[in-house]
mmCIF file with all atom_site columns, C-alpha atoms in Angstrom:
data_model
loop_
_atom_site.group_PDB
_atom_site.id
_atom_site.type_symbol
_atom_site.label_atom_id
_atom_site.label_alt_id
_atom_site.label_comp_id
_atom_site.label_asym_id
_atom_site.label_entity_id
_atom_site.label_seq_id
_atom_site.pdbx_PDB_ins_code
_atom_site.Cartn_x
_atom_site.Cartn_y
_atom_site.Cartn_z
_atom_site.occupancy
_atom_site.B_iso_or_equiv
_atom_site.pdbx_formal_charge
_atom_site.auth_seq_id
_atom_site.auth_comp_id
_atom_site.auth_asym_id
_atom_site.auth_atom_id
_atom_site.pdbx_PDB_model_num
ATOM 1   C CA . MET X 1 1   ? 52.196 33.002 -66.087 1.00 0.00 ? 12  MET X CA 1
ATOM 2   C CA . LYS X 1 2   ? 51.239 30.549 -63.365 1.00 0.00 ? 13  LYS X CA 1
ATOM 3   C CA . GLY X 1 3   ? 51.444 26.834 -63.961 1.00 0.00 ? 14  GLY X CA 1
ATOM 4   C CA . PRO X 1 4   ? 48.490 24.579 -63.136 1.00 0.00 ? 15  PRO X CA 1
ATOM 5   C CA . ALA X 1 5   ? 50.119 23.368 -59.913 1.00 0.00 ? 16  ALA X CA 1
ATOM 6   C CA . THR X 1 6   ? 50.669 26.928 -58.668 1.00 0.00 ? 17  THR X CA 1
ATOM 7   C CA . ALA X 1 7   ? 47.107 27.946 -59.477 1.00 0.00 ? 18  ALA X CA 1
ATOM 8   C CA . ALA X 1 8   ? 45.735 24.789 -57.830 1.00 0.00 ? 19  ALA X CA 1
ATOM 9   C CA . ALA X 1 9   ? 47.815 25.350 -54.683 1.00 0.00 ? 20  ALA X CA 1
ATOM 10  C CA . GLU X 1 10  ? 46.687 28.963 -54.418 1.00 0.00 ? 21  GLU X CA 1
ATOM 11  C CA . THR X 1 11  ? 43.035 28.027 -55.002 1.00 0.00 ? 22  THR X CA 1
ATOM 12  C CA . SER X 1 12  ? 43.231 25.248 -52.401 1.00 0.00 ? 23  SER X CA 1
ATOM 13  C CA . ALA X 1 13  ? 44.895 27.537 -49.844 1.00 0.00 ? 24  ALA X CA 1
ATOM 14  C CA . GLU X 1 14  ? 42.349 30.290 -50.430 1.00 0.00 ? 25  GLU X CA 1
ATOM 15  C CA . ALA X 1 15  ? 39.519 27.789 -50.007 1.00 0.00 ? 26  ALA X CA 1
ATOM 16  C CA . GLN X 1 16  ? 40.989 26.840 -46.628 1.00 0.00 ? 27  GLN X CA 1
ATOM 17  C CA . GLY X 1 17  ? 41.358 30.478 -45.602 1.00 0.00 ? 28  GLY X CA 1
ATOM 18  C CA . ASP X 1 18  ? 45.158 30.433 -45.852 1.00 0.00 ? 29  ASP X CA 1
ATOM 19  C CA . VAL X 1 19  ? 46.320 33.240 -48.107 1.00 0.00 ? 30  VAL X CA 1
ATOM 20  C CA . SER X 1 20  ? 49.995 32.814 -47.187 1.00 0.00 ? 31  SER X CA 1
ATOM 21  C CA . VAL X 1 21  ? 50.886 30.055 -49.629 1.00 0.00 ? 32  VAL X CA 1
ATOM 22  C CA . ASP X 1 22  ? 54.453 28.945 -48.976 1.00 0.00 ? 33  ASP X CA 1
ATOM 23  C CA . VAL X 1 23  ? 56.992 28.288 -51.684 1.00 0.00 ? 34  VAL X CA 1
ATOM 24  C CA . GLU X 1 24  ? 56.597 24.519 -51.397 1.00 0.00 ? 35  GLU X CA 1
ATOM 25  C CA . ALA X 1 25  ? 52.846 24.602 -51.974 1.00 0.00 ? 36  ALA X CA 1
ATOM 26  C CA . ALA X 1 26  ? 53.353 26.742 -55.057 1.00 0.00 ? 37  ALA X CA 1
ATOM 27  C CA . ALA X 1 27  ? 55.947 24.385 -56.571 1.00 0.00 ? 38  ALA X CA 1
ATOM 28  C CA . ASP X 1 28  ? 55.289 22.830 -59.916 1.00 0.00 ? 39  ASP X CA 1
ATOM 29  C CA . LEU X 1 29  ? 54.129 19.243 -59.428 1.00 0.00 ? 40  LEU X CA 1
ATOM 30  C CA . ALA X 1 30  ? 56.515 18.235 -62.212 1.00 0.00 ? 41  ALA X CA 1
ATOM 31  C CA . ALA X 1 31  ? 59.511 19.520 -60.223 1.00 0.00 ? 42  ALA X CA 1
ATOM 32  C CA . SER X 1 32  ? 62.155 16.922 -59.447 1.00 0.00 ? 43  SER X CA 1
ATOM 33  C CA . PRO X 1 33  ? 62.016 15.128 -56.090 1.00 0.00 ? 44  PRO X CA 1
ATOM 34  C CA . GLU X 1 34  ? 65.267 16.879 -55.159 1.00 0.00 ? 45  GLU X CA 1
ATOM 35  C CA . MET X 1 35  ? 63.726 20.295 -55.825 1.00 0.00 ? 46  MET X CA 1
ATOM 36  C CA . ARG X 1 36  ? 60.585 19.423 -53.888 1.00 0.00 ? 47  ARG X CA 1
ATOM 37  C CA . LEU X 1 37  ? 62.711 18.136 -50.976 1.00 0.00 ? 48  LEU X CA 1
ATOM 38  C CA . TRP X 1 38  ? 64.713 21.379 -50.947 1.00 0.00 ? 49  TRP X CA 1
ATOM 39  C CA . LEU X 1 39  ? 61.507 23.424 -50.928 1.00 0.00 ? 50  LEU X CA 1
ATOM 40  C CA . ARG X 1 40  ? 60.017 21.314 -48.125 1.00 0.00 ? 51  ARG X CA 1
ATOM 41  C CA . LEU X 1 41  ? 63.174 21.622 -46.003 1.00 0.00 ? 52  LEU X CA 1
ATOM 42  C CA . SER X 1 42  ? 63.193 25.374 -46.589 1.00 0.00 ? 53  SER X CA 1
ATOM 43  C CA . ALA X 1 43  ? 59.515 25.705 -45.691 1.00 0.00 ? 54  ALA X CA 1
ATOM 44  C CA . CYS X 1 44  ? 60.005 23.721 -42.463 1.00 0.00 ? 55  CYS X CA 1
ATOM 45  C CA . ALA X 1 45  ? 63.059 25.788 -41.486 1.00 0.00 ? 56  ALA X CA 1
ATOM 46  C CA . VAL X 1 46  ? 61.192 29.043 -42.121 1.00 0.00 ? 57  VAL X CA 1
ATOM 47  C CA . LEU X 1 47  ? 58.110 27.922 -40.169 1.00 0.00 ? 58  LEU X CA 1
ATOM 48  C CA . ILE X 1 48  ? 60.064 26.617 -37.175 1.00 0.00 ? 59  ILE X CA 1
ATOM 49  C CA . GLY X 1 49  ? 62.433 29.601 -37.162 1.00 0.00 ? 60  GLY X CA 1
ATOM 50  C CA . ALA X 1 50  ? 59.545 32.063 -37.173 1.00 0.00 ? 61  ALA X CA 1
ATOM 51  C CA . ARG X 1 51  ? 57.876 30.324 -34.230 1.00 0.00 ? 62  ARG X CA 1
ATOM 52  C CA . LEU X 1 52  ? 61.104 30.211 -32.214 1.00 0.00 ? 63  LEU X CA 1
ATOM 53  C CA . ARG X 1 53  ? 61.947 33.861 -32.926 1.00 0.00 ? 64  ARG X CA 1
ATOM 54  C CA . SER X 1 54  ? 58.458 34.893 -31.876 1.00 0.00 ? 65  SER X CA 1
ATOM 55  C CA . ARG X 1 55  ? 58.682 32.969 -28.598 1.00 0.00 ? 66  ARG X CA 1
ATOM 56  C CA . LEU X 1 56  ? 62.188 34.360 -27.911 1.00 0.00 ? 67  LEU X CA 1
ATOM 57  C CA . ARG X 1 57  ? 60.909 37.882 -28.405 1.00 0.00 ? 68  ARG X CA 1
ATOM 58  C CA . ASP X 1 58  ? 57.690 37.390 -26.425 1.00 0.00 ? 69  ASP X CA 1
ATOM 59  C CA . GLU X 1 59  ? 59.033 35.360 -23.511 1.00 0.00 ? 70  GLU X CA 1
ATOM 60  C CA . PHE X 1 60  ? 62.632 36.552 -23.178 1.00 0.00 ? 71  PHE X CA 1
ATOM 61  C CA . SER X 1 61  ? 62.683 39.920 -24.990 1.00 0.00 ? 72  SER X CA 1
ATOM 62  C CA . THR X 1 62  ? 65.664 38.763 -27.016 1.00 0.00 ? 73  THR X CA 1
ATOM 63  C CA . THR X 1 63  ? 66.656 37.694 -30.508 1.00 0.00 ? 74  THR X CA 1
ATOM 64  C CA . GLN X 1 64  ? 68.083 34.523 -32.027 1.00 0.00 ? 75  GLN X CA 1
ATOM 65  C CA . PRO X 1 65  ? 71.516 36.099 -32.711 1.00 0.00 ? 76  PRO X CA 1
ATOM 66  C CA . ARG X 1 66  ? 71.799 37.256 -29.076 1.00 0.00 ? 77  ARG X CA 1
ATOM 67  C CA . PHE X 1 67  ? 70.862 33.770 -27.877 1.00 0.00 ? 78  PHE X CA 1
ATOM 68  C CA . ASP X 1 68  ? 73.287 32.134 -30.333 1.00 0.00 ? 79  ASP X CA 1
ATOM 69  C CA . LEU X 1 69  ? 76.139 34.307 -29.075 1.00 0.00 ? 80  LEU X CA 1
ATOM 70  C CA . LEU X 1 70  ? 75.298 33.558 -25.427 1.00 0.00 ? 81  LEU X CA 1
ATOM 71  C CA . CYS X 1 71  ? 75.256 29.813 -26.188 1.00 0.00 ? 82  CYS X CA 1
ATOM 72  C CA . LEU X 1 72  ? 78.645 29.983 -27.894 1.00 0.00 ? 83  LEU X CA 1
ATOM 73  C CA . LEU X 1 73  ? 80.125 31.752 -24.886 1.00 0.00 ? 84  LEU X CA 1
ATOM 74  C CA . ASP X 1 74  ? 78.383 29.464 -22.394 1.00 0.00 ? 85  ASP X CA 1
ATOM 75  C CA . ARG X 1 75  ? 80.248 26.525 -23.972 1.00 0.00 ? 86  ARG X CA 1
ATOM 76  C CA . GLN X 1 76  ? 83.556 28.475 -23.863 1.00 0.00 ? 87  GLN X CA 1
ATOM 77  C CA . PRO X 1 77  ? 83.836 29.927 -20.338 1.00 0.00 ? 88  PRO X CA 1
ATOM 78  C CA . GLU X 1 78  ? 87.403 31.103 -21.081 1.00 0.00 ? 89  GLU X CA 1
ATOM 79  C CA . GLY X 1 79  ? 85.861 33.372 -23.693 1.00 0.00 ? 90  GLY X CA 1
ATOM 80  C CA . LEU X 1 80  ? 86.210 33.922 -27.415 1.00 0.00 ? 91  LEU X CA 1
ATOM 81  C CA . THR X 1 81  ? 87.644 36.744 -29.465 1.00 0.00 ? 92  THR X CA 1
ATOM 82  C CA . MET X 1 82  ? 85.335 38.955 -31.481 1.00 0.00 ? 93  MET X CA 1
ATOM 83  C CA . GLY X 1 83  ? 86.796 37.391 -34.644 1.00 0.00 ? 94  GLY X CA 1
ATOM 84  C CA . GLU X 1 84  ? 86.120 33.856 -33.394 1.00 0.00 ? 95  GLU X CA 1
ATOM 85  C CA . LEU X 1 85  ? 82.533 34.813 -32.549 1.00 0.00 ? 96  LEU X CA 1
ATOM 86  C CA . SER X 1 86  ? 82.084 36.304 -36.001 1.00 0.00 ? 97  SER X CA 1
ATOM 87  C CA . LYS X 1 87  ? 83.378 33.134 -37.685 1.00 0.00 ? 98  LYS X CA 1
ATOM 88  C CA . ARG X 1 88  ? 81.308 30.757 -35.578 1.00 0.00 ? 99  ARG X CA 1
ATOM 89  C CA . MET X 1 89  ? 78.139 32.791 -36.031 1.00 0.00 ? 100 MET X CA 1
ATOM 90  C CA . MET X 1 90  ? 78.886 33.241 -39.753 1.00 0.00 ? 101 MET X CA 1
ATOM 91  C CA . VAL X 1 91  ? 78.212 36.986 -39.585 1.00 0.00 ? 102 VAL X CA 1
ATOM 92  C CA . THR X 1 92  ? 80.320 40.112 -40.056 1.00 0.00 ? 103 THR X CA 1
ATOM 93  C CA . ASN X 1 93  ? 82.515 41.574 -37.337 1.00 0.00 ? 104 ASN X CA 1
ATOM 94  C CA . GLY X 1 94  ? 80.193 44.582 -37.310 1.00 0.00 ? 105 GLY X CA 1
ATOM 95  C CA . ASN X 1 95  ? 77.198 42.396 -36.483 1.00 0.00 ? 106 ASN X CA 1
ATOM 96  C CA . VAL X 1 96  ? 79.052 40.746 -33.613 1.00 0.00 ? 107 VAL X CA 1
ATOM 97  C CA . THR X 1 97  ? 80.206 44.120 -32.278 1.00 0.00 ? 108 THR X CA 1
ATOM 98  C CA . GLY X 1 98  ? 76.624 45.385 -32.112 1.00 0.00 ? 109 GLY X CA 1
ATOM 99  C CA . ILE X 1 99  ? 75.348 42.235 -30.401 1.00 0.00 ? 110 ILE X CA 1
ATOM 100 C CA . VAL X 1 100 ? 78.227 42.211 -27.892 1.00 0.00 ? 111 VAL X CA 1
ATOM 101 C CA . GLU X 1 101 ? 77.702 45.901 -27.074 1.00 0.00 ? 112 GLU X CA 1
ATOM 102 C CA . ARG X 1 102 ? 74.020 45.303 -26.274 1.00 0.00 ? 113 ARG X CA 1
ATOM 103 C CA . LEU X 1 103 ? 74.718 42.141 -24.267 1.00 0.00 ? 114 LEU X CA 1
ATOM 104 C CA . SER X 1 104 ? 77.473 43.948 -22.368 1.00 0.00 ? 115 SER X CA 1
ATOM 105 C CA . ALA X 1 105 ? 75.136 46.854 -21.567 1.00 0.00 ? 116 ALA X CA 1
ATOM 106 C CA . ASP X 1 106 ? 72.656 44.282 -20.219 1.00 0.00 ? 117 ASP X CA 1
ATOM 107 C CA . GLY X 1 107 ? 75.351 42.721 -17.998 1.00 0.00 ? 118 GLY X CA 1
ATOM 108 C CA . LEU X 1 108 ? 75.266 39.384 -19.837 1.00 0.00 ? 119 LEU X CA 1
ATOM 109 C CA . VAL X 1 109 ? 78.834 39.448 -21.224 1.00 0.00 ? 120 VAL X CA 1
ATOM 110 C CA . THR X 1 110 ? 82.098 41.236 -20.493 1.00 0.00 ? 121 THR X CA 1
ATOM 111 C CA . ARG X 1 111 ? 84.839 42.390 -22.846 1.00 0.00 ? 122 ARG X CA 1
ATOM 112 C CA . ALA X 1 112 ? 88.528 42.632 -22.080 1.00 0.00 ? 123 ALA X CA 1
ATOM 113 C CA . ALA X 1 113 ? 91.622 43.224 -24.177 1.00 0.00 ? 124 ALA X CA 1
ATOM 114 C CA . ALA X 1 114 ? 93.889 40.203 -24.644 1.00 0.00 ? 125 ALA X CA 1
ATOM 115 C CA . SER X 1 115 ? 97.042 40.420 -22.532 1.00 0.00 ? 126 SER X CA 1
ATOM 116 C CA . ASN X 1 116 ? 99.338 39.689 -25.491 1.00 0.00 ? 127 ASN X CA 1
ATOM 117 C CA . ASP X 1 117 ? 97.562 41.933 -28.029 1.00 0.00 ? 128 ASP X CA 1
ATOM 118 C CA . ARG X 1 118 ? 95.567 44.934 -26.792 1.00 0.00 ? 129 ARG X CA 1
ATOM 119 C CA . ARG X 1 119 ? 93.796 45.203 -30.178 1.00 0.00 ? 130 ARG X CA 1
ATOM 120 C CA . MET X 1 120 ? 92.170 41.795 -29.671 1.00 0.00 ? 131 MET X CA 1
ATOM 121 C CA . GLN X 1 121 ? 89.158 41.650 -27.358 1.00 0.00 ? 132 GLN X CA 1
ATOM 122 C CA . PHE X 1 122 ? 87.982 38.584 -25.479 1.00 0.00 ? 133 PHE X CA 1
ATOM 123 C CA . VAL X 1 123 ? 84.295 38.270 -24.734 1.00 0.00 ? 134 VAL X CA 1
ATOM 124 C CA . ARG X 1 124 ? 83.197 36.194 -21.736 1.00 0.00 ? 135 ARG X CA 1
ATOM 125 C CA . ILE X 1 125 ? 79.768 35.304 -20.471 1.00 0.00 ? 136 ILE X CA 1
ATOM 126 C CA . THR X 1 126 ? 78.700 36.501 -17.017 1.00 0.00 ? 137 THR X CA 1
ATOM 127 C CA . PRO X 1 127 ? 76.850 34.272 -14.534 1.00 0.00 ? 138 PRO X CA 1
ATOM 128 C CA . GLU X 1 128 ? 73.665 36.174 -15.448 1.00 0.00 ? 139 GLU X CA 1
ATOM 129 C CA . GLY X 1 129 ? 74.306 35.550 -19.146 1.00 0.00 ? 140 GLY X CA 1
ATOM 130 C CA . SER X 1 130 ? 74.932 31.860 -18.508 1.00 0.00 ? 141 SER X CA 1
ATOM 131 C CA . ALA X 1 131 ? 71.712 31.534 -16.506 1.00 0.00 ? 142 ALA X CA 1
ATOM 132 C CA . LEU X 1 132 ? 69.765 33.233 -19.302 1.00 0.00 ? 143 LEU X CA 1
ATOM 133 C CA . ALA X 1 133 ? 71.344 31.051 -22.016 1.00 0.00 ? 144 ALA X CA 1
ATOM 134 C CA . GLN X 1 134 ? 70.455 27.911 -20.072 1.00 0.00 ? 145 GLN X CA 1
ATOM 135 C CA . ALA X 1 135 ? 66.897 29.095 -19.388 1.00 0.00 ? 146 ALA X CA 1
ATOM 136 C CA . ILE X 1 136 ? 66.328 29.893 -23.065 1.00 0.00 ? 147 ILE X CA 1
ATOM 137 C CA . ALA X 1 137 ? 67.852 26.564 -24.157 1.00 0.00 ? 148 ALA X CA 1
ATOM 138 C CA . ALA X 1 138 ? 65.452 24.701 -21.850 1.00 0.00 ? 149 ALA X CA 1
ATOM 139 C CA . ALA X 1 139 ? 62.536 26.751 -23.175 1.00 0.00 ? 150 ALA X CA 1
ATOM 140 C CA . GLN X 1 140 ? 63.550 26.070 -26.787 1.00 0.00 ? 151 GLN X CA 1
ATOM 141 C CA . ARG X 1 141 ? 63.620 22.335 -26.107 1.00 0.00 ? 152 ARG X CA 1
ATOM 142 C CA . ARG X 1 142 ? 60.045 22.608 -24.777 1.00 0.00 ? 153 ARG X CA 1
ATOM 143 C CA . TRP X 1 143 ? 58.933 24.776 -27.703 1.00 0.00 ? 154 TRP X CA 1
ATOM 144 C CA . LEU X 1 144 ? 60.353 22.343 -30.253 1.00 0.00 ? 155 LEU X CA 1
ATOM 145 C CA . ALA X 1 145 ? 58.723 19.407 -28.469 1.00 0.00 ? 156 ALA X CA 1
ATOM 146 C CA . GLU X 1 146 ? 55.400 21.283 -28.589 1.00 0.00 ? 157 GLU X CA 1
ATOM 147 C CA . LEU X 1 147 ? 55.825 22.102 -32.285 1.00 0.00 ? 158 LEU X CA 1
ATOM 148 C CA . MET X 1 148 ? 56.554 18.479 -33.141 1.00 0.00 ? 159 MET X CA 1
ATOM 149 C CA . GLU X 1 149 ? 54.247 16.729 -30.680 1.00 0.00 ? 160 GLU X CA 1
ATOM 150 C CA . GLY X 1 150 ? 52.031 15.579 -33.561 1.00 0.00 ? 161 GLY X CA 1
ATOM 151 C CA . MET X 1 151 ? 54.884 13.479 -34.988 1.00 0.00 ? 162 MET X CA 1
ATOM 152 C CA . PRO X 1 152 ? 55.501 10.010 -33.556 1.00 0.00 ? 163 PRO X CA 1
ATOM 153 C CA . HIS X 1 153 ? 58.909 9.720  -31.870 1.00 0.00 ? 164 HIS X CA 1
ATOM 154 C CA . GLY X 1 154 ? 59.985 6.999  -34.311 1.00 0.00 ? 165 GLY X CA 1
ATOM 155 C CA . ASP X 1 155 ? 59.307 9.332  -37.236 1.00 0.00 ? 166 ASP X CA 1
ATOM 156 C CA . VAL X 1 156 ? 61.441 12.047 -35.636 1.00 0.00 ? 167 VAL X CA 1
ATOM 157 C CA . VAL X 1 157 ? 64.305 9.581  -35.145 1.00 0.00 ? 168 VAL X CA 1
ATOM 158 C CA . GLN X 1 158 ? 63.966 8.270  -38.719 1.00 0.00 ? 169 GLN X CA 1
ATOM 159 C CA . LEU X 1 159 ? 63.889 11.806 -40.121 1.00 0.00 ? 170 LEU X CA 1
ATOM 160 C CA . MET X 1 160 ? 67.040 12.668 -38.154 1.00 0.00 ? 171 MET X CA 1
ATOM 161 C CA . GLY X 1 161 ? 68.807 9.689  -39.718 1.00 0.00 ? 172 GLY X CA 1
ATOM 162 C CA . LEU X 1 162 ? 67.690 10.584 -43.234 1.00 0.00 ? 173 LEU X CA 1
ATOM 163 C CA . LEU X 1 163 ? 68.652 14.233 -42.807 1.00 0.00 ? 174 LEU X CA 1
ATOM 164 C CA . GLY X 1 164 ? 72.032 13.120 -41.459 1.00 0.00 ? 175 GLY X CA 1
ATOM 165 C CA . LYS X 1 165 ? 72.588 11.146 -44.668 1.00 0.00 ? 176 LYS X CA 1
ATOM 166 C CA . LEU X 1 166 ? 71.533 14.162 -46.724 1.00 0.00 ? 177 LEU X CA 1
ATOM 167 C CA . LYS X 1 167 ? 73.884 16.430 -44.773 1.00 0.00 ? 178 LYS X CA 1
ATOM 168 C CA . ASN X 1 168 ? 76.821 14.072 -45.314 1.00 0.00 ? 179 ASN X CA 1
ATOM 169 C CA . THR X 1 169 ? 75.995 13.742 -49.016 1.00 0.00 ? 180 THR X CA 1
ATOM 170 C CA . VAL X 1 170 ? 75.782 17.494 -49.491 1.00 0.00 ? 181 VAL X CA 1
ATOM 171 C CA . ARG X 1 171 ? 78.896 18.123 -47.395 1.00 0.00 ? 182 ARG X CA 1
ATOM 172 C CA . GLY X 1 172 ? 80.780 15.654 -49.588 1.00 0.00 ? 183 GLY X CA 1
ATOM 173 C CA . GLY X 1 173 ? 79.576 17.413 -52.717 1.00 0.00 ? 184 GLY X CA 1
ATOM 174 C CA . GLY X 1 174 ? 77.435 14.511 -53.923 1.00 0.00 ? 185 GLY X CA 1
ATOM 175 C CA . VAL X 1 175 ? 78.744 11.894 -56.331 1.00 0.00 ? 186 VAL X CA 1
ATOM 176 C CA . ARG X 1 176 ? 79.959 14.428 -58.894 1.00 0.00 ? 187 ARG X CA 1
ATOM 177 C CA . GLY X 1 177 ? 81.559 16.687 -56.241 1.00 0.00 ? 188 GLY X CA 1
#
């Protein structure tokens, strides 16, 4: 059964021609401020992520995980092991293997066995991979600026500060830990 806030949000969205009501809009108005904040953060992350993924696909024919891996390697020109990449990307070794294989086939990274342990593979970015990572990073900065151009700069700076406090609070486990 839908609560009054959910029904009102859906009715309002339908009246505006938006049938894709997000989770925040459907939240119960009686929800705690913490719950509403979490839902708003989630909605913003989903909206921004979808726009960035779409632009990556349309303008660079690539995906966010491929770009993330290229960026990691671009900051570590000596290379990283497959295990290190997996940890830093917070994905399984199998995911990293698939991404590295495709990037290698495209000439954007190379793989080589470590000299001290042939079972361990180092992945390094190629000059072409580095150029692509830097081009995408510049494009993402532009895309984000476009997405947020309706927000005054001072609001962006203030929001960064507040989210930094939230991040530190959450990282510390809150007061109760």
